[in-house]
Short mmCIF file of C-alpha atoms in Angstrom, two decimals:
data_model
loop_
_atom_site.label_atom_id
_atom_site.label_comp_id
_atom_site.label_asym_id
_atom_site.label_seq_id
_atom_site.Cartn_x
_atom_site.Cartn_y
_atom_site.Cartn_z
CA MET N 1 72.86 -11.73 -4.63
CA SER N 2 75.69 -12.70 -2.33
CA ARG N 3 78.63 -14.94 -3.20
CA ALA N 4 76.55 -17.92 -2.00
CA GLY N 5 74.38 -17.48 -5.08
CA HIS N 6 77.15 -17.80 -7.69
CA PRO N 7 77.41 -21.64 -7.61
CA ILE N 8 73.66 -21.82 -8.35
CA LEU N 9 74.17 -19.85 -11.55
CA VAL N 10 77.02 -22.12 -12.51
CA VAL N 11 74.86 -25.22 -12.06
CA ILE N 12 72.07 -23.80 -14.20
CA LEU N 13 74.46 -22.86 -16.98
CA CYS N 14 76.08 -26.28 -16.86
CA ILE N 15 72.73 -28.09 -17.16
CA ILE N 16 71.61 -25.91 -20.04
CA GLY N 17 74.96 -26.35 -21.73
CA ASN N 18 74.64 -30.15 -21.49
CA VAL N 19 71.10 -30.00 -22.89
CA ASN N 20 72.17 -27.91 -25.85
CA GLU N 21 75.08 -30.20 -26.52
CA THR N 22 72.74 -33.20 -26.39
CA MET N 23 70.30 -31.55 -28.80
CA ASN N 24 73.06 -30.70 -31.23
CA ARG N 25 74.37 -34.25 -31.16
CA LYS N 26 71.20 -36.31 -31.02
CA ARG N 27 68.45 -33.73 -31.70
CA TYR N 28 66.26 -35.10 -28.90
CA LEU N 29 65.91 -35.23 -25.09
CA THR N 30 64.55 -38.16 -23.19
CA TYR N 31 61.48 -37.74 -21.01
CA GLY N 32 63.58 -38.43 -17.91
CA MET N 33 65.99 -35.66 -18.76
CA TRP N 34 63.18 -33.08 -19.07
CA VAL N 35 61.57 -34.19 -15.82
CA GLY N 36 64.88 -33.96 -13.98
CA LEU N 37 65.60 -30.49 -15.38
CA MET N 38 62.15 -29.13 -14.48
CA THR N 39 62.48 -30.55 -10.97
CA VAL N 40 65.88 -28.99 -10.25
CA ILE N 41 65.31 -25.46 -11.62
CA PRO N 42 62.51 -24.38 -9.17
CA PHE N 43 64.69 -25.36 -6.21
CA LEU N 44 67.61 -23.45 -7.67
CA LEU N 45 65.48 -20.35 -8.24
CA GLN N 46 64.06 -20.64 -4.75
CA GLY N 47 67.61 -20.65 -3.42
CA CYS N 48 68.31 -17.45 -5.36
CA SER N 49 65.24 -15.67 -3.96
CA GLN N 50 66.06 -16.70 -0.42
CA ASP N 51 69.62 -15.48 -0.80
CA ALA N 52 68.65 -11.96 -1.98
CA THR N 53 67.82 -10.03 1.19
CA LEU N 54 66.18 -6.62 1.21
CA PRO N 55 68.13 -3.52 2.33
CA ASP N 56 66.04 -3.11 5.50
CA GLN N 57 66.67 -6.75 6.34
CA GLN N 58 70.40 -6.19 6.01
CA GLN N 59 70.21 -3.24 8.44
CA PRO N 60 67.95 -4.32 11.29
CA GLY N 61 66.57 -1.87 13.82
CA THR N 62 64.38 1.20 13.91
CA SER N 63 65.13 4.57 12.39
CA MET N 64 66.55 7.49 14.37
CA GLN N 65 65.19 10.81 13.08
CA LEU N 66 66.78 14.21 13.58
CA SER N 67 64.59 16.92 15.14
CA GLY N 68 67.18 19.70 14.98
CA VAL N 69 70.85 20.66 15.01
CA THR N 70 72.52 23.68 16.59
CA ARG N 71 76.12 24.85 16.58
CA PHE N 72 77.97 25.66 19.78
CA GLY N 73 77.53 29.30 20.74
CA SER N 74 74.48 29.81 18.52
CA THR N 75 70.75 29.18 18.79
CA GLU N 76 70.20 29.03 15.02
CA THR N 77 69.14 25.68 13.60
CA VAL N 78 71.63 24.11 11.21
CA THR N 79 70.15 23.30 7.80
CA ASP N 80 73.17 23.68 5.52
CA ALA N 81 75.22 20.58 6.32
CA HIS N 82 75.14 16.80 6.21
CA ILE N 83 76.24 14.88 9.28
CA ARG N 84 78.07 11.55 9.52
CA VAL N 85 77.39 9.78 12.82
CA PHE N 86 78.74 6.67 14.54
CA LEU N 87 76.86 4.61 17.13
CA ALA N 88 78.97 2.61 19.55
CA SER N 89 77.27 -0.21 21.47
CA GLY N 90 79.53 -2.66 23.27
CA ASP N 91 82.40 -3.40 20.92
CA ALA N 92 80.37 -2.68 17.76
CA VAL N 93 80.33 0.64 15.89
CA THR N 94 77.75 1.33 13.16
CA GLU N 95 77.65 4.30 10.80
CA GLY N 96 74.86 6.47 9.41
CA LEU N 97 74.04 9.80 7.77
CA PHE N 98 71.71 12.71 8.45
CA THR N 99 71.03 14.83 5.36
CA TYR N 100 68.84 17.89 4.86
CA ASN N 101 66.67 17.87 1.73
CA ASN N 102 64.80 20.39 -0.41
CA GLN N 103 61.58 19.69 1.49
CA GLU N 104 63.14 21.32 4.56
CA GLU N 105 63.41 18.10 6.53
CA TRP N 106 66.15 15.77 7.68
CA ASN N 107 66.60 12.34 6.13
CA SER N 108 68.21 9.53 8.09
CA THR N 109 70.02 6.26 7.44
CA VAL N 110 70.72 5.80 11.17
CA LYS N 111 69.35 2.58 12.70
CA VAL N 112 69.00 1.74 16.40
CA THR N 113 67.68 -1.31 18.26
CA GLN N 114 65.04 -0.89 20.93
CA ASP N 115 66.35 -0.94 24.54
CA ASN N 116 69.96 -0.68 23.37
CA THR N 117 72.20 2.09 24.74
CA TYR N 118 74.56 3.82 22.33
CA HIS N 119 77.33 6.39 22.49
CA VAL N 120 76.94 8.67 19.48
CA TYR N 121 79.81 10.54 17.81
CA GLY N 122 80.04 12.35 14.49
CA TYR N 123 81.19 15.23 12.32
CA MET N 124 80.01 17.52 9.53
CA PRO N 125 80.12 18.05 6.64
CA SER N 126 80.17 14.32 6.00
CA ASP N 127 82.51 14.54 2.98
CA ILE N 128 85.17 16.76 4.54
CA ALA N 129 87.59 13.85 5.27
CA ASP N 130 89.17 11.27 2.97
CA SER N 131 88.73 8.50 5.57
CA HIS N 132 87.64 8.02 9.17
CA ASN N 133 87.82 5.56 12.02
CA VAL N 134 85.83 5.49 15.26
CA THR N 135 86.48 3.16 18.20
CA ALA N 136 83.92 2.01 20.73
CA GLY N 137 85.97 3.82 23.35
CA GLY N 138 85.15 7.19 21.85
CA THR N 139 88.17 8.08 19.71
CA MET N 140 87.42 9.46 16.25
CA THR N 141 90.24 9.74 13.71
CA LEU N 142 89.69 11.88 10.61
CA ASN N 143 92.33 11.50 7.92
CA GLY N 144 92.76 13.87 4.99
CA LEU N 145 90.54 16.69 6.25
CA LYS N 146 90.44 19.67 3.92
CA ALA N 147 92.72 22.23 5.54
CA VAL N 148 90.54 25.13 4.39
CA SER N 149 86.82 24.98 3.71
CA ASP N 150 83.84 27.08 2.71
CA GLN N 151 81.76 25.11 5.25
CA ASP N 152 81.89 25.20 9.04
CA VAL N 153 83.70 22.00 10.07
CA CYS N 154 82.22 20.70 13.33
CA VAL N 155 82.05 17.61 15.51
CA LEU N 156 79.18 16.29 17.60
CA VAL N 157 79.45 17.20 21.29
CA GLY N 158 75.98 16.34 22.57
CA ILE N 159 72.83 14.38 21.75
CA GLN N 160 69.39 14.27 23.34
CA ARG N 161 66.75 11.62 22.69
CA VAL N 162 63.14 12.84 22.48
CA THR N 163 60.03 10.84 21.63
CA SER N 164 58.45 13.26 19.16
CA SER N 165 59.68 15.56 16.41
CA ASN N 166 58.59 18.76 18.19
CA ALA N 167 59.55 17.89 21.77
CA GLU N 168 61.30 20.49 23.90
CA LYS N 169 65.03 20.78 23.28
CA SER N 170 67.46 20.55 26.20
CA VAL N 171 70.54 18.93 24.67
CA VAL N 172 73.55 19.02 27.02
CA GLU N 173 77.18 19.37 25.94
CA GLY N 174 79.13 16.23 26.79
CA ASN N 175 76.16 13.84 26.71
CA TYR N 176 76.88 11.20 24.06
CA THR N 177 74.43 8.59 25.38
CA TYR N 178 71.30 7.58 23.47
CA GLU N 179 68.87 4.97 24.81
CA ALA N 180 66.78 3.64 21.93
CA GLY N 181 63.03 3.11 22.24
CA ALA N 182 60.31 1.63 20.10
CA GLU N 183 59.77 2.50 16.43
CA GLY N 184 58.48 6.06 16.03
CA THR N 185 59.93 7.34 19.32
CA ASN N 186 63.59 7.71 18.35
CA TYR N 187 64.08 11.40 17.66
CA ALA N 188 67.18 13.39 18.53
CA TYR N 189 68.53 16.90 18.99
CA VAL N 190 72.24 17.28 18.24
CA LEU N 191 74.76 19.90 19.35
CA MET N 192 77.85 20.50 17.20
CA ASP N 193 81.07 22.34 18.14
CA HIS N 194 83.54 24.03 15.81
CA LEU N 195 86.63 22.03 14.90
CA TYR N 196 88.04 24.87 12.78
CA ALA N 197 88.62 28.59 13.19
CA SER N 198 86.88 31.03 10.88
CA LEU N 199 87.97 34.07 8.91
CA LYS N 200 85.41 36.84 8.43
CA ALA N 201 86.49 39.21 5.66
CA SER N 202 84.40 42.40 5.41
CA PHE N 203 84.77 44.09 2.01
CA SER N 204 84.03 47.71 1.11
CA VAL N 205 85.22 50.31 -1.42
CA ASN N 206 87.39 53.35 -0.79
CA ALA N 207 85.05 56.36 -0.76
CA ASP N 208 87.02 58.34 -3.39
CA TYR N 209 87.24 55.33 -5.68
CA ALA N 210 83.53 54.58 -5.22
CA ASP N 211 82.72 57.95 -6.81
CA LEU N 212 84.37 56.77 -10.01
CA ARG N 213 83.82 53.01 -10.18
CA GLN N 214 81.46 50.29 -9.01
CA ILE N 215 82.94 47.03 -7.72
CA TYR N 216 81.06 43.72 -7.84
CA LEU N 217 82.77 41.05 -5.76
CA LYS N 218 82.27 37.66 -7.43
CA LYS N 219 84.21 35.16 -5.33
CA VAL N 220 86.73 34.93 -2.52
CA THR N 221 89.26 32.10 -2.25
CA LEU N 222 91.23 31.12 0.84
CA ILE N 223 94.58 29.50 -0.06
CA SER N 224 96.86 27.64 2.35
CA ASN N 225 100.26 25.98 2.10
CA TYR N 226 98.67 22.67 3.12
CA SER N 227 95.70 21.01 1.49
CA LYS N 228 95.10 18.30 4.11
CA VAL N 229 95.27 17.82 7.87
CA ASN N 230 94.62 14.86 10.17
CA ALA N 231 92.70 15.06 13.43
CA VAL N 232 92.25 12.71 16.38
CA ILE N 233 89.35 13.62 18.68
CA THR N 234 88.77 11.84 21.98
CA PHE N 235 85.26 12.19 23.42
CA THR N 236 84.74 12.08 27.18
CA ASP N 237 81.35 11.78 28.86
CA GLY N 238 80.41 14.92 30.73
CA SER N 239 82.78 17.23 28.89
CA GLY N 240 82.61 18.94 25.54
CA LEU N 241 85.26 19.46 22.92
CA THR N 242 88.38 21.02 24.40
CA ASN N 243 91.86 21.73 23.07
CA THR N 244 93.21 18.97 25.31
CA ASN N 245 91.40 16.18 23.45
CA VAL N 246 91.90 17.38 19.87
CA ILE N 247 95.20 16.52 18.19
CA MET N 248 95.60 17.97 14.71
CA THR N 249 98.58 17.66 12.37
CA ASN N 250 99.39 18.91 8.88
CA VAL N 251 99.69 16.24 6.23
CA THR N 252 103.06 16.08 4.48
CA PRO N 253 104.25 16.34 1.80
CA ALA N 254 102.61 19.74 1.66
CA THR N 255 100.43 20.65 -1.31
CA GLU N 256 98.47 23.85 -1.72
CA GLY N 257 94.87 23.83 -0.57
CA SER N 258 92.05 26.24 -1.38
CA ALA N 259 88.39 26.90 -0.63
CA THR N 260 86.15 29.30 -2.57
CA THR N 261 82.95 31.14 -1.71
CA THR N 262 80.91 32.42 -4.66
CA LEU N 263 78.90 35.54 -3.87
CA PRO N 264 75.26 35.99 -4.90
CA ASN N 265 74.26 38.42 -7.66
CA SER N 266 72.91 41.65 -6.17
CA ASP N 267 71.84 43.35 -9.42
CA SER N 268 70.16 42.05 -12.56
CA GLY N 269 72.62 41.61 -15.41
CA LYS N 270 75.70 41.80 -13.19
CA TYR N 271 77.61 39.00 -11.52
CA GLY N 272 78.55 39.19 -7.85
CA THR N 273 77.63 41.46 -4.98
CA LYS N 274 78.00 45.23 -5.27
CA LEU N 275 80.36 46.62 -2.66
CA LEU N 276 79.43 49.76 -0.71
CA LYS N 277 81.76 52.62 0.10
CA THR N 278 83.60 52.44 3.39
CA GLY N 279 81.38 53.53 6.26
CA SER N 280 78.16 52.65 4.42
CA GLY N 281 78.25 48.91 4.98
CA THR N 282 80.27 45.81 4.18
CA CYS N 283 79.99 42.58 2.28
CA ASP N 284 80.93 39.79 4.69
CA VAL N 285 82.52 36.52 3.57
CA LEU N 286 83.12 33.55 5.90
CA LEU N 287 85.79 30.91 5.30
CA TYR N 288 87.14 28.23 7.65
CA PHE N 289 90.61 26.84 8.30
CA ALA N 290 92.39 24.30 10.50
CA PRO N 291 94.18 26.10 13.37
CA THR N 292 97.22 23.87 12.88
CA LEU N 293 98.03 25.75 9.67
CA PHE N 294 99.67 28.37 11.89
CA GLY N 295 102.40 26.45 13.64
CA ASN N 296 104.79 29.42 13.70
CA ALA N 297 104.86 33.14 13.01
CA ASP N 298 105.93 32.69 9.40
CA ASP N 299 102.90 30.60 8.42
CA ALA N 300 100.22 32.41 6.44
CA VAL N 301 97.14 32.03 4.29
CA THR N 302 96.24 34.02 1.19
CA VAL N 303 92.92 35.67 0.43
CA LYS N 304 92.27 35.96 -3.32
CA SER N 305 89.45 38.32 -4.33
CA THR N 306 87.88 38.20 -7.80
CA TYR N 307 85.65 41.08 -8.95
CA ASP N 308 84.34 43.07 -11.91
CA VAL N 309 84.73 46.84 -12.33
CA TYR N 310 81.97 49.04 -13.79
CA ASP N 311 81.86 52.76 -14.46
CA ARG N 312 79.20 54.97 -12.92
CA LYS N 313 76.92 54.40 -15.93
CA GLY N 314 77.01 50.66 -15.42
CA ASN N 315 79.35 49.79 -18.29
CA LEU N 316 81.71 46.88 -17.69
CA VAL N 317 85.26 48.22 -17.65
CA ARG N 318 87.27 45.26 -16.33
CA SER N 319 86.22 41.68 -15.70
CA ASP N 320 87.72 39.08 -13.40
CA CYS N 321 90.14 41.39 -11.67
CA THR N 322 92.06 39.62 -8.93
CA ALA N 323 93.84 40.83 -5.83
CA GLU N 324 95.80 38.60 -3.46
CA ASN N 325 96.49 39.40 0.17
CA LYS N 326 98.90 37.18 2.07
CA LEU N 327 97.88 37.12 5.71
CA ALA N 328 100.45 36.45 8.40
CA PHE N 329 98.18 36.47 11.45
CA SER N 330 100.97 37.47 13.83
CA LYS N 331 101.53 40.67 11.84
CA ILE N 332 97.84 41.50 11.68
CA PHE N 333 96.60 40.48 15.11
CA GLY N 334 99.85 40.67 17.09
CA THR N 335 102.57 38.21 18.02
CA ASN N 336 100.62 36.97 21.02
CA VAL N 337 97.61 35.89 18.99
CA ASN N 338 96.50 32.32 19.66
CA ILE N 339 95.01 30.64 16.59
CA ALA N 340 92.39 28.32 18.06
CA ARG N 341 89.39 26.36 16.89
CA GLY N 342 86.00 27.99 17.39
CA VAL N 343 87.47 31.51 17.22
CA GLN N 344 86.47 33.97 14.49
CA TYR N 345 89.13 36.35 13.16
CA GLN N 346 87.77 39.49 11.50
CA LEU N 347 89.42 41.52 8.78
CA LYS N 348 88.36 44.77 7.12
CA MET N 349 89.29 44.68 3.43
CA THR N 350 88.98 47.80 1.27
CA VAL N 351 89.20 48.04 -2.51
CA ASN N 352 91.57 50.90 -3.35
CA PRO N 353 93.05 52.14 -6.65
CA THR N 354 96.82 51.92 -6.93
CA TYR N 355 97.04 54.72 -9.46
CA LEU N 356 94.56 57.00 -11.25
CA TYR N 357 94.92 57.79 -14.94
CA MET N 358 93.75 61.13 -16.22
CA LEU N 359 90.00 61.38 -15.87
CA SER N 360 89.69 61.50 -19.68
CA GLU N 361 91.07 57.97 -19.85
CA PRO N 362 88.45 55.21 -20.10
CA ASP N 363 89.83 53.23 -17.18
CA LEU N 364 91.77 53.28 -13.97
CA ASP N 365 94.67 51.11 -12.99
CA ASN N 366 93.76 47.72 -11.56
CA PRO N 367 92.69 48.40 -7.94
CA THR N 368 94.04 46.39 -5.06
CA VAL N 369 92.44 45.18 -1.83
CA GLU N 370 94.02 46.53 1.33
CA VAL N 371 93.75 44.91 4.75
CA ASN N 372 92.85 47.34 7.52
#
């Protein structure tokens, strides 16, 4: 019930209070008092029922359903993120969500009005920012973005309206226009572009060490000097996301930020993914970071690896070993490297022992992870 309903409650309580007071004093009510009370209450209750509007009445329009989402540079359908979208029509901007559920379908809270034309903007994942603001002119401000993430941070760069859920997809980058139709015909394909850069760390085990020990990588954490960044993105019809219309800044004062990926269990009874010896395959881990974290050559991020060590018989020797590698990109990729959004930076990371005890000893020294 809205604020307009509160005075009605007050009136009812006042009448009942007067009746009780009268009964306590005189122990009776006159016939006129009862008739008056019974006449007023139905009108008051009717006012309450009229004031309480249903959710769909509060959000008029027809539903826009999502037929599919792809990321820029890939043809794979996105099913691992939730998307926050904004619909600008005239001077008004409305907000909605697309979420993917366990039934392998998209849910929608996005409403459109038939024959209206909208400009649609958005980002994913929907909870990556502390706050947001979108203007009808196509400027989206994201405040308090997580500086590092285990999810691919993207923004919407194209939308296509189709009239059925399985219509042919031909979404074009730079098209933000959506012309709404009748109920049941408002489907959409969405194209997303990367706002962040990605780090692909490929883990393996030194061949000599692999003959003595088994390594199960449990989780990888990306740590940065900043926990938050702000971004201002200006969308222009006919063009996609470019470096010229993305302004990103680190949030100060600086506090440490981190993002963790937990690896799946590859063997029964053991936690984490078993690493293979170098040359036999790698375990790949993807993490994402804001390019603005590298404003100068001295800036760096840290990769923290957590793993268990087993002997060749499968006995647990060490648990929750950690190794930290501080990555100054200029030293790894060269001083001319340009840290940019949408670019993937690949590292080969090998588990190596720092020192071997005598083979009669039950364990080896804690191995480190070297960057190749």
